[in-house]
Coordinates of C-alpha atoms in Angstrom, one line a residue:
M19 CA -0.2 0.2 0.1
S20 CA 1.6 3.4 -1.3
G21 CA 0.8 6.4 1.1
G22 CA -2.5 7.7 -0.5
D23 CA -4.1 4.5 -1.1
K24 CA -6.8 3.3 0.6
L25 CA -6.9 0.4 2.3
D26 CA -10.3 -1.6 2.9
F27 CA -10.8 -3.5 6.3
E28 CA -12.7 -6.8 6.3
I29 CA -15.3 -7.1 8.9
R30 CA -15.0 -10.2 11.4
P31 CA -17.7 -9.5 14.1
N32 CA -17.0 -11.1 17.4
P33 CA -19.1 -14.7 17.0
A34 CA -19.1 -14.7 20.8
P35 CA -20.1 -11.0 21.9
V36 CA -19.9 -10.6 25.8
S37 CA -23.7 -10.5 26.7
A38 CA -25.4 -6.9 27.6
A39 CA -25.8 -7.0 31.0
D40 CA -22.4 -8.4 31.2
R41 CA -21.5 -5.6 29.6
A42 CA -23.6 -3.5 31.5
A43 CA -22.2 -4.8 34.8
L44 CA -18.6 -4.0 33.2
L45 CA -19.5 -0.5 32.1
A46 CA -21.3 0.7 36.1
N47 CA -17.4 1.0 37.2
P48 CA -15.0 -0.2 34.1
G49 CA -11.5 2.0 36.0
F50 CA -9.1 2.5 33.7
G51 CA -7.3 -0.2 31.3
R52 CA -8.7 -3.4 32.8
V53 CA -11.9 -3.7 30.7
F54 CA -11.5 -4.1 26.9
T55 CA -14.4 -4.4 24.2
D56 CA -15.0 -7.0 21.9
H57 CA -13.1 -6.6 18.7
M58 CA -9.6 -5.2 17.8
V59 CA -8.2 -4.0 14.3
T60 CA -4.9 -5.4 12.6
V61 CA -3.2 -4.5 9.2
R62 CA -0.1 -6.2 8.8
Y63 CA 3.2 -4.4 7.1
A64 CA 6.2 -6.7 4.7
E65 CA 9.1 -4.6 3.2
G66 CA 8.3 -4.8 -0.5
K67 CA 4.6 -5.7 0.0
G68 CA 3.8 -2.5 2.3
W69 CA 0.3 -2.5 4.3
Y70 CA -2.2 -5.2 4.0
D71 CA -4.8 -7.9 5.3
A72 CA -6.4 -5.2 7.5
R73 CA -9.2 -6.6 9.3
V74 CA -11.6 -5.7 12.2
E75 CA -11.8 -9.0 14.3
A76 CA -12.8 -10.4 17.9
R77 CA -10.2 -9.4 20.1
A78 CA -7.8 -11.9 20.5
P79 CA -4.0 -13.2 22.0
I80 CA -1.7 -12.1 19.5
P81 CA 0.7 -15.0 18.9
M82 CA 4.6 -14.6 18.9
D83 CA 7.7 -16.2 17.5
P84 CA 10.0 -16.2 20.8
A85 CA 12.4 -14.2 18.4
A86 CA 9.8 -11.7 16.9
A87 CA 12.3 -8.0 17.1
V88 CA 10.0 -6.0 19.5
L89 CA 11.0 -8.3 22.2
H90 CA 14.6 -8.1 21.8
Y91 CA 15.1 -4.6 20.2
A92 CA 12.0 -2.9 20.7
Q93 CA 10.9 -1.2 18.0
E94 CA 7.3 -0.3 19.3
I95 CA 5.1 3.1 18.8
F96 CA 1.9 3.8 20.2
E97 CA -1.3 6.5 20.7
G98 CA -3.6 7.2 23.2
L99 CA -7.3 8.8 22.7
K100 CA -11.0 9.2 23.6
A101 CA -14.3 8.4 22.0
Y102 CA -16.5 10.5 23.9
R103 CA -20.8 10.0 23.7
T104 CA -22.4 13.6 23.7
G105 CA -25.9 14.8 24.7
D106 CA -27.2 13.7 21.3
G107 CA -26.4 10.6 21.7
S108 CA -23.8 11.0 19.2
V109 CA -19.7 9.8 19.0
T110 CA -17.3 11.8 18.3
M111 CA -12.9 11.7 18.9
F112 CA -10.6 14.3 19.8
R113 CA -8.2 14.9 16.9
P114 CA -7.8 12.0 15.8
E115 CA -5.9 13.3 13.0
A116 CA -3.2 15.0 15.4
N117 CA -2.7 11.6 16.9
A118 CA -2.3 10.0 13.1
A119 CA 0.4 12.6 12.8
R120 CA 2.6 11.6 15.8
F121 CA 2.1 8.3 14.8
V122 CA 4.3 8.6 11.8
A123 CA 6.6 11.0 13.5
S124 CA 7.3 8.1 16.1
A125 CA 7.5 5.3 13.0
R126 CA 9.9 7.4 11.2
R127 CA 11.8 8.0 14.9
L128 CA 12.1 4.4 15.1
A129 CA 12.9 3.3 11.5
M130 CA 9.7 1.8 11.4
P131 CA 7.2 1.7 8.0
E132 CA 5.0 5.2 8.0
L133 CA 1.3 4.6 8.3
P134 CA -1.0 6.9 6.4
P135 CA -3.2 8.7 8.4
E136 CA -6.4 8.0 6.4
T137 CA -5.8 4.7 7.5
F138 CA -5.2 5.3 11.0
V139 CA -7.9 7.4 11.9
D140 CA -10.3 5.0 9.7
S141 CA -9.1 2.2 12.0
L142 CA -10.1 3.6 15.1
R143 CA -13.9 4.3 13.2
K144 CA -13.9 1.1 12.3
L145 CA -13.2 -0.4 16.0
V146 CA -15.1 2.5 17.5
E147 CA -18.5 1.8 15.2
I148 CA -19.0 -2.1 16.2
D149 CA -18.0 -1.1 19.5
R150 CA -20.0 1.5 20.0
E151 CA -22.3 0.0 23.2
W152 CA -19.2 -0.1 25.1
I153 CA -19.2 3.7 25.5
P154 CA -20.1 4.6 28.4
E155 CA -22.9 6.6 28.6
H156 CA -22.2 8.3 32.0
E157 CA -20.3 12.1 33.0
D158 CA -17.0 11.9 32.4
A159 CA -16.5 8.0 31.4
S160 CA -15.1 6.9 27.3
L161 CA -13.8 4.9 25.5
Y162 CA -10.1 4.9 25.4
L163 CA -9.1 3.9 22.2
R164 CA -5.0 2.6 22.1
P165 CA -3.4 2.2 18.5
F166 CA 0.3 0.5 18.4
M167 CA 2.6 -1.0 15.6
F168 CA 5.9 -3.2 16.5
A169 CA 7.7 -5.3 14.4
S170 CA 7.0 -8.6 14.3
E171 CA 9.6 -10.0 11.8
V172 CA 11.2 -13.1 13.3
F173 CA 15.0 -12.2 13.2
L174 CA 17.7 -11.6 15.6
G175 CA 20.3 -9.5 13.7
V176 CA 20.2 -5.6 14.5
R177 CA 18.8 -3.6 11.9
P178 CA 14.8 -2.5 11.5
A179 CA 12.4 -5.4 11.0
N180 CA 10.4 -6.0 7.6
E181 CA 7.6 -7.4 9.0
Y182 CA 5.5 -5.0 11.4
L183 CA 1.7 -5.6 12.9
Y184 CA -0.5 -2.5 13.2
C185 CA -3.1 -3.2 16.1
V186 CA -6.1 -0.9 17.9
I187 CA -8.0 -1.8 20.7
A188 CA -10.5 0.2 22.9
S189 CA -10.9 0.1 26.6
P190 CA -14.4 1.4 28.2
A191 CA -12.5 4.4 31.3
G192 CA -14.9 5.8 34.1
A193 CA -13.9 9.0 35.5
Y194 CA -10.0 9.8 36.0
F195 CA -10.7 11.7 39.7
A196 CA -12.9 9.4 42.0
G197 CA -15.2 12.1 43.2
G198 CA -13.7 15.3 41.5
V199 CA -10.9 16.3 40.5
K200 CA -7.8 17.0 43.4
P201 CA -4.6 17.9 43.2
V202 CA -1.8 16.1 42.7
T203 CA 2.0 15.7 44.8
V204 CA 4.9 15.5 42.2
W205 CA 8.3 14.1 43.4
V206 CA 10.8 15.6 41.5
S207 CA 13.4 13.0 40.6
P208 CA 17.2 13.3 41.5
D209 CA 18.8 10.7 39.6
Y210 CA 16.4 9.9 36.9
T211 CA 16.4 11.4 33.6
R212 CA 13.1 10.6 30.5
A213 CA 15.2 11.4 27.4
A214 CA 18.2 13.3 26.4
P215 CA 18.8 15.2 22.9
G216 CA 19.2 13.2 19.9
G217 CA 17.0 10.8 21.5
T218 CA 13.4 8.9 21.4
G219 CA 11.7 11.9 23.4
A220 CA 9.5 13.5 20.9
A221 CA 8.3 10.0 20.1
K222 CA 5.7 7.8 21.7
C223 CA 7.4 4.8 22.3
G224 CA 7.7 2.1 25.1
G225 CA 11.3 2.3 25.8
N226 CA 10.2 6.2 27.1
Y227 CA 7.9 4.9 29.7
A228 CA 9.9 1.3 30.5
A229 CA 12.4 3.7 31.4
S230 CA 10.6 6.0 33.6
L231 CA 9.2 3.6 35.9
A232 CA 11.7 3.5 38.4
A233 CA 11.0 7.1 39.0
Q234 CA 7.8 6.5 39.4
A235 CA 8.4 4.1 41.7
E236 CA 10.5 6.4 43.7
A237 CA 7.7 9.0 43.6
I238 CA 5.4 6.7 45.1
E239 CA 7.7 5.9 47.7
A240 CA 8.0 9.1 48.7
G241 CA 4.3 9.8 48.7
C242 CA 3.6 11.3 45.7
D243 CA 1.6 10.8 42.8
Q244 CA 3.7 11.4 39.5
V245 CA 7.4 11.5 38.9
V246 CA 8.7 15.4 37.0
F247 CA 11.9 14.7 35.0
L248 CA 14.5 17.4 34.5
D249 CA 16.8 18.5 31.7
A250 CA 19.5 15.6 30.9
V251 CA 22.5 17.8 30.3
E252 CA 22.5 20.3 33.3
R253 CA 19.8 18.3 35.5
R254 CA 18.0 22.1 36.1
Y255 CA 15.4 22.5 34.0
V256 CA 12.1 21.1 33.7
D257 CA 11.6 18.7 31.4
E258 CA 7.7 16.7 32.0
L259 CA 6.2 14.2 34.5
G260 CA 6.6 10.7 33.8
G261 CA 3.1 10.6 31.0
M262 CA 1.9 14.2 31.2
N263 CA 3.5 17.1 30.1
V264 CA 3.6 20.8 32.4
F265 CA 2.3 24.8 32.9
F266 CA 3.0 26.7 35.4
V267 CA 0.2 29.9 35.8
Y268 CA 2.1 33.2 37.6
D269 CA 0.5 36.2 39.0
D270 CA 0.0 38.6 35.8
G271 CA -1.9 35.4 34.2
T272 CA 0.7 34.5 31.6
L273 CA 1.0 30.7 30.8
V274 CA 4.5 29.2 30.5
T275 CA 5.8 25.7 29.7
P276 CA 8.8 24.0 28.5
P277 CA 9.4 24.0 24.9
L278 CA 9.3 21.1 23.1
G279 CA 13.0 20.9 21.6
G280 CA 13.1 16.6 20.8
T281 CA 13.1 15.7 24.4
I282 CA 9.8 16.1 25.5
L283 CA 7.0 14.2 23.7
P284 CA 4.4 16.9 21.7
G285 CA 1.2 16.7 23.7
I286 CA -2.0 16.5 21.7
T287 CA -3.6 17.9 24.8
R288 CA -0.7 20.5 26.1
D289 CA -1.0 22.0 22.4
A290 CA -4.7 22.7 22.5
V291 CA -4.1 24.2 25.6
L292 CA -1.5 26.4 24.7
T293 CA -4.5 27.6 22.0
L294 CA -6.8 27.9 24.4
A295 CA -5.3 29.6 27.0
A296 CA -4.5 32.0 24.4
E297 CA -7.9 32.6 23.2
A298 CA -9.0 33.4 26.7
G299 CA -6.7 36.2 27.0
H300 CA -3.6 34.8 28.6
E301 CA 0.0 35.9 27.6
V302 CA 1.5 31.8 26.6
R303 CA 5.0 31.4 26.2
E304 CA 7.3 28.6 25.7
Q305 CA 10.2 28.5 27.9
P306 CA 12.8 26.8 30.2
V307 CA 11.6 26.9 33.2
S308 CA 14.1 26.1 36.2
F309 CA 13.6 24.0 39.4
A310 CA 15.5 26.3 41.5
D311 CA 12.1 29.2 39.7
W312 CA 10.0 26.7 40.8
Q313 CA 11.0 26.9 44.3
S314 CA 11.7 30.5 44.7
D315 CA 8.3 31.8 42.7
A316 CA 6.2 29.8 44.7
A317 CA 7.8 30.6 48.0
S318 CA 7.4 34.5 47.1
G319 CA 3.7 33.8 45.6
R320 CA 4.8 35.0 41.7
L321 CA 3.5 31.4 40.5
R322 CA 0.2 31.0 41.2
E323 CA -0.8 27.7 39.8
V324 CA 0.9 24.7 38.3
F325 CA -1.1 21.7 36.1
A326 CA 0.3 18.7 34.2
C327 CA -2.0 17.8 31.0
G328 CA -2.3 15.0 29.0
T329 CA -5.2 12.2 27.2
A330 CA -6.3 10.1 30.7
A331 CA -6.2 13.2 32.9
V332 CA -6.9 16.0 30.5
V333 CA -5.4 19.1 32.8
T334 CA -4.6 17.9 36.3
P335 CA -3.8 20.7 39.3
I336 CA -0.8 20.0 41.1
G337 CA -0.6 21.0 44.6
G338 CA 2.3 19.5 46.8
V339 CA 6.5 19.3 45.0
K340 CA 8.6 16.7 46.9
F341 CA 12.2 16.1 46.4
P342 CA 15.2 14.7 48.3
D343 CA 16.0 17.7 50.0
G344 CA 12.4 19.5 50.9
E345 CA 8.8 19.8 49.7
F346 CA 6.5 23.3 49.2
L347 CA 2.9 23.7 48.2
I348 CA 1.9 25.9 45.3
G349 CA -1.1 28.3 46.1
G350 CA -2.1 26.4 49.0
G351 CA -2.3 23.5 47.6
E352 CA -5.8 24.1 46.1
P353 CA -6.7 23.9 42.7
G354 CA -6.4 27.2 40.8
T355 CA -9.5 29.2 38.9
V356 CA -7.2 29.6 35.9
T357 CA -5.8 25.7 35.8
M358 CA -9.7 24.4 36.5
A359 CA -11.1 26.5 33.6
L360 CA -8.8 25.5 31.3
R361 CA -9.9 21.8 32.1
Q362 CA -13.5 22.7 31.4
K363 CA -13.2 24.3 28.3
L364 CA -11.2 21.7 27.1
V365 CA -13.5 18.8 28.4
D366 CA -16.5 20.9 26.9
I367 CA -15.6 20.7 24.0
Q368 CA -14.5 17.6 23.3
R369 CA -17.8 16.6 24.7
G370 CA -19.8 18.7 22.4
R371 CA -21.3 21.5 24.8
A372 CA -19.0 23.9 24.2
E373 CA -17.8 25.6 20.2
D374 CA -15.8 23.4 18.7
R375 CA -13.8 26.4 16.7
H376 CA -10.6 24.7 15.2
G377 CA -12.2 21.5 13.8
W378 CA -11.0 19.1 16.8
V379 CA -13.9 17.5 17.0
T380 CA -14.1 14.1 15.0
S381 CA -17.9 12.5 14.2
V382 CA -17.9 9.3 14.2
L383 CA -21.3 7.6 14.4

């Protein structure tokens, strides 16, 4: 399949789907990432043949040879986005084209074949269409979509693989915050870094997350919810959290977020927040923020709010910061007004309750 060709999906309905009663019980409290729908998407790639054998089929284990290249050299990338039920009963996705573009960029960085964006978005539509009944109806719930691709060739040589498997699975997700949005506490890692210049920090690959787990475990041991990474060169400047981007809100209403520069994942929610904050009248800057300035500005009151943002938690207030030598609060540890206003605006757009001036919402059904 060449870049502009359309790939047709063969639909193979699951012969034994979950019953309506069992599905309703699962959807009552799905949590996150533990309940899965009846179907999955698979598309194969082979060097010289291109993309082929596109299917929507029953979700099932993936047969894998012990010598599959991904198990040895970690050629793997993924994405994450959500499908929502809106007030009028329709189903939408938020910025799937942006996820498709980032998937291409991640593939390019890991020397993998580039899935055409049209095929990426179409694969999401096909899965949502067949598993529509798995989308929770209650407020703040959604259907989390996980597209991913890995090197499936059976080969142990150190080179880009010649065969790949692209898949999409879906998982009903409840409210990220049980009982409402609450500020999180973060741990500033003194020893671990997430990514270095020239590395894979801007790619959404599994290796980045595997490398963050020791630091995340350190954060949990310190009584924190998330880890914050500093830059790998000077160990001075804030990069991002383990799975989210970060914003700083100052007393004059200015928002600052660290610049991308190849070491930070270009978050799709991050990009939306930049746009919405500017439209709300805030000055928005992408510039380095040192941990020393974070501390001093919080102490002086110049820094009023800090929040993280990402697909799962949308916009999350950060109330406390811990590090080996101490800890401090931001804004008294309470959610800030700017943070919550941006969160509400974004949620309202995603769920069709506010005007979508940027064409971010894609209708599925």
